[in-house]
Structure formats: structure tokens, C-alpha cells
PDB file of C-alpha atoms in Angstrom:
ATOM      1  CA  MET A  12      54.683 -35.095 -20.270  1.00  0.00           C
ATOM      2  CA  ASN A  13      54.725 -34.687 -16.471  1.00  0.00           C
ATOM      3  CA  SER A  14      51.933 -37.225 -16.101  1.00  0.00           C
ATOM      4  CA  LEU A  15      53.871 -39.668 -18.292  1.00  0.00           C
ATOM      5  CA  LEU A  16      56.994 -39.197 -16.187  1.00  0.00           C
ATOM      6  CA  ASN A  17      55.007 -39.614 -12.975  1.00  0.00           C
ATOM      7  CA  SER A  18      53.517 -42.817 -14.359  1.00  0.00           C
ATOM      8  CA  TRP A  19      56.845 -44.345 -15.354  1.00  0.00           C
ATOM      9  CA  HIS A  20      58.963 -43.140 -12.445  1.00  0.00           C
ATOM     10  CA  PRO A  21      57.841 -45.757  -9.858  1.00  0.00           C
ATOM     11  CA  ARG A  22      58.060 -48.545 -12.425  1.00  0.00           C
ATOM     12  CA  LEU A  23      61.597 -47.604 -13.351  1.00  0.00           C
ATOM     13  CA  VAL A  24      62.591 -47.360  -9.689  1.00  0.00           C
ATOM     14  CA  ALA A  25      61.153 -50.844  -9.149  1.00  0.00           C
ATOM     15  CA  LEU A  26      63.077 -52.281 -12.102  1.00  0.00           C
ATOM     16  CA  ALA A  27      66.307 -50.744 -10.853  1.00  0.00           C
ATOM     17  CA  GLY A  28      65.655 -51.833  -7.263  1.00  0.00           C
ATOM     18  CA  ALA A  29      65.199 -55.458  -8.307  1.00  0.00           C
ATOM     19  CA  ALA A  30      68.725 -55.444  -9.746  1.00  0.00           C
ATOM     20  CA  GLN A  31      70.426 -53.724  -6.794  1.00  0.00           C
ATOM     21  CA  GLY A  32      73.533 -55.339  -5.387  1.00  0.00           C
ATOM     22  CA  SER A  33      75.569 -54.498  -2.303  1.00  0.00           C
ATOM     23  CA  ASP A  34      77.482 -51.547  -3.777  1.00  0.00           C
ATOM     24  CA  GLY A  35      76.493 -48.498  -1.744  1.00  0.00           C
ATOM     25  CA  ALA A  36      78.036 -46.182  -4.328  1.00  0.00           C
ATOM     26  CA  HIS A  37      75.568 -47.456  -6.941  1.00  0.00           C
ATOM     27  CA  ASP A  38      72.385 -47.828  -4.913  1.00  0.00           C
ATOM     28  CA  THR A  39      68.917 -46.382  -5.447  1.00  0.00           C
ATOM     29  CA  ASN A  40      69.957 -43.070  -3.914  1.00  0.00           C
ATOM     30  CA  HIS A  41      72.649 -42.790  -6.590  1.00  0.00           C
ATOM     31  CA  LEU A  42      69.955 -43.228  -9.244  1.00  0.00           C
ATOM     32  CA  HIS A  43      67.778 -40.568  -7.616  1.00  0.00           C
ATOM     33  CA  ARG A  44      70.731 -38.169  -7.602  1.00  0.00           C
ATOM     34  CA  VAL A  45      71.533 -38.881 -11.240  1.00  0.00           C
ATOM     35  CA  TRP A  46      67.930 -38.102 -12.183  1.00  0.00           C
ATOM     36  CA  ARG A  47      68.049 -34.905 -10.121  1.00  0.00           C
ATOM     37  CA  ASN A  48      71.240 -33.888 -11.926  1.00  0.00           C
ATOM     38  CA  ALA A  49      69.623 -34.678 -15.256  1.00  0.00           C
ATOM     39  CA  SER A  50      66.584 -32.606 -14.334  1.00  0.00           C
ATOM     40  CA  LEU A  51      68.879 -29.615 -13.810  1.00  0.00           C
ATOM     41  CA  LEU A  52      70.437 -30.178 -17.231  1.00  0.00           C
ATOM     42  CA  LEU A  53      67.060 -30.647 -18.921  1.00  0.00           C
ATOM     43  CA  ASP A  54      66.177 -27.067 -18.017  1.00  0.00           C
ATOM     44  CA  ASP A  55      68.839 -25.976 -20.530  1.00  0.00           C
ATOM     45  CA  TYR A  56      67.840 -28.476 -23.244  1.00  0.00           C
ATOM     46  CA  PRO A  57      64.076 -28.360 -23.839  1.00  0.00           C
ATOM     47  CA  GLU A  58      64.514 -30.331 -27.061  1.00  0.00           C
ATOM     48  CA  ALA A  59      65.488 -33.445 -25.094  1.00  0.00           C
ATOM     49  CA  ASP A  60      62.904 -36.156 -24.389  1.00  0.00           C
ATOM     50  CA  PRO A  61      62.543 -36.339 -20.576  1.00  0.00           C
ATOM     51  CA  LEU A  62      61.121 -39.873 -20.610  1.00  0.00           C
ATOM     52  CA  ILE A  63      64.177 -41.223 -22.416  1.00  0.00           C
ATOM     53  CA  VAL A  64      66.419 -39.400 -19.946  1.00  0.00           C
ATOM     54  CA  LEU A  65      64.405 -40.665 -16.973  1.00  0.00           C
ATOM     55  CA  ALA A  66      64.670 -44.270 -18.128  1.00  0.00           C
ATOM     56  CA  GLY A  67      68.367 -43.891 -18.877  1.00  0.00           C
ATOM     57  CA  CYS A  68      69.068 -42.438 -15.442  1.00  0.00           C
ATOM     58  CA  TYR A  69      67.306 -45.188 -13.521  1.00  0.00           C
ATOM     59  CA  LEU A  70      68.409 -48.147 -15.618  1.00  0.00           C
ATOM     60  CA  HIS A  71      72.004 -47.230 -16.499  1.00  0.00           C
ATOM     61  CA  ASP A  72      73.390 -49.457 -13.723  1.00  0.00           C
ATOM     62  CA  LEU A  73      71.010 -52.360 -14.316  1.00  0.00           C
ATOM     63  CA  VAL A  74      74.147 -54.467 -14.780  1.00  0.00           C
ATOM     64  CA  ASN A  75      76.873 -53.122 -12.484  1.00  0.00           C
ATOM     65  CA  LEU A  76      80.264 -54.826 -12.311  1.00  0.00           C
ATOM     66  CA  PRO A  77      83.076 -53.934  -9.861  1.00  0.00           C
ATOM     67  CA  LYS A  78      85.779 -51.566 -11.111  1.00  0.00           C
ATOM     68  CA  ASN A  79      88.335 -54.374 -11.057  1.00  0.00           C
ATOM     69  CA  ASP A  80      86.149 -56.865 -12.962  1.00  0.00           C
ATOM     70  CA  PRO A  81      87.739 -57.832 -16.320  1.00  0.00           C
ATOM     71  CA  GLU A  82      84.363 -57.377 -18.036  1.00  0.00           C
ATOM     72  CA  ARG A  83      83.687 -53.957 -16.507  1.00  0.00           C
ATOM     73  CA  HIS A  84      83.797 -52.354 -19.975  1.00  0.00           C
ATOM     74  CA  LEU A  85      80.898 -54.557 -21.087  1.00  0.00           C
ATOM     75  CA  ALA A  86      78.553 -53.722 -18.207  1.00  0.00           C
ATOM     76  CA  SER A  87      76.757 -50.822 -19.909  1.00  0.00           C
ATOM     77  CA  ARG A  88      76.098 -52.863 -23.059  1.00  0.00           C
ATOM     78  CA  LYS A  89      74.663 -55.666 -20.954  1.00  0.00           C
ATOM     79  CA  ALA A  90      72.572 -53.144 -19.017  1.00  0.00           C
ATOM     80  CA  ALA A  91      71.221 -51.664 -22.270  1.00  0.00           C
ATOM     81  CA  LEU A  92      70.148 -55.089 -23.558  1.00  0.00           C
ATOM     82  CA  LEU A  93      68.495 -56.017 -20.269  1.00  0.00           C
ATOM     83  CA  ALA A  94      66.745 -52.653 -20.001  1.00  0.00           C
ATOM     84  CA  SER A  95      65.400 -52.918 -23.552  1.00  0.00           C
ATOM     85  CA  ARG A  96      63.932 -56.350 -22.845  1.00  0.00           C
ATOM     86  CA  GLN A  97      62.378 -55.385 -19.516  1.00  0.00           C
ATOM     87  CA  LEU A  98      60.968 -52.097 -20.797  1.00  0.00           C
ATOM     88  CA  ALA A  99      59.402 -53.849 -23.778  1.00  0.00           C
ATOM     89  CA  GLU A 100      57.689 -56.256 -21.387  1.00  0.00           C
ATOM     90  CA  LEU A 101      56.209 -53.238 -19.581  1.00  0.00           C
ATOM     91  CA  ASP A 102      54.945 -51.703 -22.857  1.00  0.00           C
ATOM     92  CA  PHE A 103      57.363 -48.794 -22.779  1.00  0.00           C
ATOM     93  CA  PRO A 104      56.894 -46.679 -25.949  1.00  0.00           C
ATOM     94  CA  PRO A 105      58.587 -48.826 -28.652  1.00  0.00           C
ATOM     95  CA  ASN A 106      59.831 -45.803 -30.594  1.00  0.00           C
ATOM     96  CA  LYS A 107      61.912 -44.720 -27.572  1.00  0.00           C
ATOM     97  CA  LEU A 108      63.576 -48.057 -26.722  1.00  0.00           C
ATOM     98  CA  ALA A 109      66.590 -47.617 -28.998  1.00  0.00           C
ATOM     99  CA  ALA A 110      67.270 -44.139 -27.625  1.00  0.00           C
ATOM    100  CA  VAL A 111      67.114 -45.405 -24.035  1.00  0.00           C
ATOM    101  CA  ALA A 112      69.469 -48.271 -24.881  1.00  0.00           C
ATOM    102  CA  HIS A 113      71.955 -45.856 -26.453  1.00  0.00           C
ATOM    103  CA  ALA A 114      71.820 -43.558 -23.416  1.00  0.00           C
ATOM    104  CA  ILE A 115      72.568 -46.523 -21.152  1.00  0.00           C
ATOM    105  CA  GLU A 116      75.371 -48.084 -23.180  1.00  0.00           C
ATOM    106  CA  SER A 117      77.144 -44.769 -23.775  1.00  0.00           C
ATOM    107  CA  HIS A 118      77.032 -43.509 -20.186  1.00  0.00           C
ATOM    108  CA  SER A 119      79.979 -45.612 -19.050  1.00  0.00           C
ATOM    109  CA  PHE A 120      83.503 -44.219 -18.836  1.00  0.00           C
ATOM    110  CA  SER A 121      85.041 -47.644 -19.431  1.00  0.00           C
ATOM    111  CA  ALA A 122      82.812 -48.577 -22.390  1.00  0.00           C
ATOM    112  CA  GLY A 123      84.234 -45.810 -24.566  1.00  0.00           C
ATOM    113  CA  ILE A 124      81.001 -45.339 -26.544  1.00  0.00           C
ATOM    114  CA  ARG A 125      80.362 -41.773 -27.702  1.00  0.00           C
ATOM    115  CA  PRO A 126      76.871 -40.420 -26.872  1.00  0.00           C
ATOM    116  CA  GLU A 127      75.220 -39.241 -30.093  1.00  0.00           C
ATOM    117  CA  THR A 128      71.879 -37.890 -28.843  1.00  0.00           C
ATOM    118  CA  ILE A 129      71.130 -35.045 -26.467  1.00  0.00           C
ATOM    119  CA  GLU A 130      69.397 -37.519 -24.138  1.00  0.00           C
ATOM    120  CA  ALA A 131      72.481 -39.746 -24.001  1.00  0.00           C
ATOM    121  CA  LYS A 132      74.705 -36.734 -23.388  1.00  0.00           C
ATOM    122  CA  ILE A 133      72.518 -35.612 -20.486  1.00  0.00           C
ATOM    123  CA  VAL A 134      72.485 -39.087 -18.899  1.00  0.00           C
ATOM    124  CA  GLN A 135      76.270 -39.376 -19.170  1.00  0.00           C
ATOM    125  CA  ASP A 136      76.826 -35.914 -17.686  1.00  0.00           C
ATOM    126  CA  ALA A 137      74.295 -36.509 -14.907  1.00  0.00           C
ATOM    127  CA  ASP A 138      75.978 -39.760 -13.879  1.00  0.00           C
ATOM    128  CA  ARG A 139      79.462 -38.226 -13.916  1.00  0.00           C
ATOM    129  CA  LEU A 140      78.311 -35.262 -11.855  1.00  0.00           C
ATOM    130  CA  ASP A 141      77.596 -37.680  -9.015  1.00  0.00           C
ATOM    131  CA  ALA A 142      81.310 -38.536  -8.948  1.00  0.00           C
ATOM    132  CA  LEU A 143      82.117 -34.938  -8.015  1.00  0.00           C
ATOM    133  CA  GLY A 144      81.347 -32.693  -5.049  1.00  0.00           C
ATOM    134  CA  ALA A 145      80.751 -33.868  -1.490  1.00  0.00           C
ATOM    135  CA  VAL A 146      78.873 -37.020  -2.447  1.00  0.00           C
ATOM    136  CA  GLY A 147      81.474 -37.855  -5.053  1.00  0.00           C
ATOM    137  CA  LEU A 148      84.148 -37.570  -2.385  1.00  0.00           C
ATOM    138  CA  ALA A 149      82.268 -39.952  -0.102  1.00  0.00           C
ATOM    139  CA  ARG A 150      81.775 -42.410  -2.961  1.00  0.00           C
ATOM    140  CA  LEU A 151      85.488 -42.227  -3.789  1.00  0.00           C
ATOM    141  CA  PHE A 152      86.607 -43.342  -0.339  1.00  0.00           C
ATOM    142  CA  TYR A 153      83.746 -45.812   0.049  1.00  0.00           C
ATOM    143  CA  THR A 154      84.804 -47.554  -3.164  1.00  0.00           C
ATOM    144  CA  ALA A 155      88.465 -47.421  -2.174  1.00  0.00           C
ATOM    145  CA  GLY A 156      87.608 -49.120   1.110  1.00  0.00           C
ATOM    146  CA  ARG A 157      85.743 -51.905  -0.668  1.00  0.00           C
ATOM    147  CA  MET A 158      88.753 -52.480  -2.908  1.00  0.00           C
ATOM    148  CA  GLY A 159      91.315 -52.311  -0.107  1.00  0.00           C
ATOM    149  CA  THR A 160      92.980 -49.179  -1.451  1.00  0.00           C
ATOM    150  CA  ALA A 161      95.128 -46.999   0.840  1.00  0.00           C
ATOM    151  CA  LEU A 162      93.971 -43.439   1.557  1.00  0.00           C
ATOM    152  CA  ALA A 163      97.115 -41.814   0.165  1.00  0.00           C
ATOM    153  CA  HIS A 164     100.819 -42.385  -0.375  1.00  0.00           C
ATOM    154  CA  ALA A 165     102.568 -42.157   2.992  1.00  0.00           C
ATOM    155  CA  ASP A 166     105.396 -39.851   1.935  1.00  0.00           C
ATOM    156  CA  ASP A 167     104.268 -38.260  -1.339  1.00  0.00           C
ATOM    157  CA  PRO A 168     100.484 -37.732  -1.348  1.00  0.00           C
ATOM    158  CA  MET A 169     100.761 -35.064  -4.074  1.00  0.00           C
ATOM    159  CA  ALA A 170     102.696 -37.450  -6.381  1.00  0.00           C
ATOM    160  CA  LEU A 171     105.517 -34.955  -6.841  1.00  0.00           C
ATOM    161  CA  HIS A 172     108.156 -37.679  -7.203  1.00  0.00           C
ATOM    162  CA  ARG A 173     106.158 -40.689  -8.383  1.00  0.00           C
ATOM    163  CA  GLU A 174     103.531 -41.725 -10.916  1.00  0.00           C
ATOM    164  CA  LEU A 175      99.899 -41.365  -9.927  1.00  0.00           C
ATOM    165  CA  ASP A 176      98.364 -44.730  -9.028  1.00  0.00           C
ATOM    166  CA  GLU A 177      94.640 -44.689  -8.258  1.00  0.00           C
ATOM    167  CA  LYS A 178      94.580 -48.464  -7.772  1.00  0.00           C
ATOM    168  CA  ALA A 179      96.953 -48.110  -4.829  1.00  0.00           C
ATOM    169  CA  TYR A 180      95.972 -44.693  -3.411  1.00  0.00           C
ATOM    170  CA  ALA A 181      92.441 -43.333  -3.203  1.00  0.00           C
ATOM    171  CA  LEU A 182      93.508 -39.685  -3.221  1.00  0.00           C
ATOM    172  CA  ASP A 183      95.214 -40.169  -6.602  1.00  0.00           C
ATOM    173  CA  HIS A 184      91.802 -40.813  -8.172  1.00  0.00           C
ATOM    174  CA  ILE A 185      91.017 -37.105  -7.944  1.00  0.00           C
ATOM    175  CA  ASP A 186      93.824 -36.217 -10.343  1.00  0.00           C
ATOM    176  CA  THR A 187      93.787 -39.334 -12.529  1.00  0.00           C
ATOM    177  CA  LYS A 188      90.095 -39.231 -13.352  1.00  0.00           C
ATOM    178  CA  LEU A 189      87.848 -36.804 -11.498  1.00  0.00           C
ATOM    179  CA  ALA A 190      89.819 -33.693 -12.451  1.00  0.00           C
ATOM    180  CA  THR A 191      89.323 -34.617 -16.107  1.00  0.00           C
ATOM    181  CA  LEU A 192      85.528 -34.831 -15.920  1.00  0.00           C
ATOM    182  CA  PRO A 193      84.586 -31.145 -16.459  1.00  0.00           C
ATOM    183  CA  GLY A 194      86.452 -31.128 -19.760  1.00  0.00           C
ATOM    184  CA  LYS A 195      84.729 -34.342 -20.838  1.00  0.00           C
ATOM    185  CA  MET A 196      81.189 -33.199 -20.110  1.00  0.00           C
ATOM    186  CA  GLN A 197      78.946 -33.341 -23.138  1.00  0.00           C
ATOM    187  CA  THR A 198      76.818 -30.302 -22.302  1.00  0.00           C
ATOM    188  CA  THR A 199      77.645 -26.717 -21.424  1.00  0.00           C
ATOM    189  CA  ALA A 200      75.422 -26.915 -18.346  1.00  0.00           C
ATOM    190  CA  GLY A 201      77.179 -30.122 -17.294  1.00  0.00           C
ATOM    191  CA  ARG A 202      80.614 -28.529 -17.599  1.00  0.00           C
ATOM    192  CA  ARG A 203      79.516 -25.596 -15.464  1.00  0.00           C
ATOM    193  CA  LEU A 204      78.170 -27.795 -12.664  1.00  0.00           C
ATOM    194  CA  ALA A 205      81.121 -30.183 -12.898  1.00  0.00           C
ATOM    195  CA  GLN A 206      83.686 -27.430 -12.459  1.00  0.00           C
ATOM    196  CA  THR A 207      81.919 -26.120  -9.367  1.00  0.00           C
ATOM    197  CA  ARG A 208      81.897 -29.587  -7.816  1.00  0.00           C
ATOM    198  CA  LEU A 209      85.486 -30.290  -8.817  1.00  0.00           C
ATOM    199  CA  ASN A 210      86.547 -27.123  -7.003  1.00  0.00           C
ATOM    200  CA  GLU A 211      85.054 -28.612  -3.832  1.00  0.00           C
ATOM    201  CA  LEU A 212      87.049 -31.812  -4.339  1.00  0.00           C
ATOM    202  CA  THR A 213      90.359 -30.084  -4.949  1.00  0.00           C
ATOM    203  CA  ALA A 214      89.826 -27.868  -1.903  1.00  0.00           C
ATOM    204  CA  PHE A 215      89.351 -31.019   0.171  1.00  0.00           C
ATOM    205  CA  ARG A 216      92.463 -32.597  -1.375  1.00  0.00           C
ATOM    206  CA  ASP A 217      94.570 -29.576  -0.425  1.00  0.00           C
ATOM    207  CA  THR A 218      93.273 -29.649   3.155  1.00  0.00           C
ATOM    208  CA  PHE A 219      93.825 -33.403   3.365  1.00  0.00           C
ATOM    209  CA  ILE A 220      97.431 -33.081   2.187  1.00  0.00           C
ATOM    210  CA  ALA A 221      98.079 -30.283   4.670  1.00  0.00           C
ATOM    211  CA  GLU A 222      96.949 -32.592   7.493  1.00  0.00           C
ATOM    212  CA  TRP A 223      98.595 -35.761   6.170  1.00  0.00           C
ATOM    213  CA  ALA A 224     101.628 -36.637   8.296  1.00  0.00           C
ATOM    214  CA  ALA A 225     104.552 -37.920   6.256  1.00  0.00           C
ATOM    215  CA  SER A 226     106.469 -38.923   9.399  1.00  0.00           C
ATOM    216  CA  PRO A 227     105.814 -39.211  13.165  1.00  0.00           C
ATOM    217  CA  ALA A 228     105.860 -35.977  15.105  1.00  0.00           C
ATOM    218  CA  ALA A 229     108.975 -35.380  17.175  1.00  0.00           C
ATOM    219  CA  PRO A 230     108.482 -36.009  20.930  1.00  0.00           C
TER     220      PRO A 230
END
């Protein structure tokens, strides 16, 4: 199996690279990290097919739409269709194409498609793990900057007296979405890693809030 993975890895990277846009939060390094996360999870699930997981990790963002695009929820379905066609042209094992397509279409948070196979569950968990921890934090603020979102609410960064609004305040995204990820992980190994990385994020949030000035300092 290792030789098969080694054979397909550069081809999958090339396919993904040809579709890369300008989003630094979803670049080739993101795909490498997702595969590394998946490799950690695969250690706990020897019954999973690594080639399906590998293809799902590298091709899950083959069609990547901005978070504020009205068709964002369709991106993973479009990516699955495109991946199936391109893999078939490269003579990818035909009996694995449907499983790769399912892993791709079900990885997306916005698509709302439940992963039914262990491979799809691993790909989804591996992708979501990259939204947590130090890299996840960097991606959060990078994406917020691209969308013109403020760092935090000026007077109430903890949202004690207002509704959370991740579209207006980047820091709110930690509580509105990222804090929910450990409980939504599909695998036990994924939940364990996600909680560790979430702890890093919440520690940062607490430090950030402690430094965030709600009003100018007195002279």
C-alpha cells in the first residue's frame, strides 16, 4: 500500500495545485496538513483505505468558494464531481472513485452531508483539525482580514451583553463555530486531538481579551 500511496501522492498534489486560487487558508500547505492529520487518525483505524483518504485530503478543496459566496454550500459537491472525472482520466482505481467522491462531498461544514464511511469521517475530521490550534488561529484572522471583518467588538469582546456575530468580529468565530468542533468530530481520535487544539485557541482568546482595551487609557 505504501508504494501505491507514494505513486499517487505527487499526482494528487499536481491535480490540487492546478486548481489553487489566491486563498492562503486553502493552499497546498493546507492540503499537506490535512493529510498529516489524517495520517495520525489512520493509525487508530487500520480498516480504513489510505488511498481513498489520501485522495480525499488532497482533492477536497478542488472547488473552493469564499465563505460569503451564496453557492458555498455546493462547493464540495462540485469538487466531488470534478475529482471523480479527473481521477478517472488518470486511471485511478474505479472501485474507489465513489468512496473518494463521498469523502469530498461530505467534508464540508456548510454542505450538511453526513459522512457514512470511515474514510469520509477521517477526511472530515482531518480538515476540521486544521481549523484549530495555532495554525487554525492564523487561518481565522487571515480569513477575517480578507473579508474585512473587525478583530473583536470594541467594548464587549466576550459577548456578555450582545449576540455573537462572527461575520462582524473575528474573535466571535471561536465560540460560534470552532468551540463546537470537538463535539462534532466523527472519530474518537479526532475528538481527542480537536480538544487539545481547542484548548490552545481558548487560551489565546482569554489572553487577547485581557489585553483588549475597551477605552483609551487615562493620561
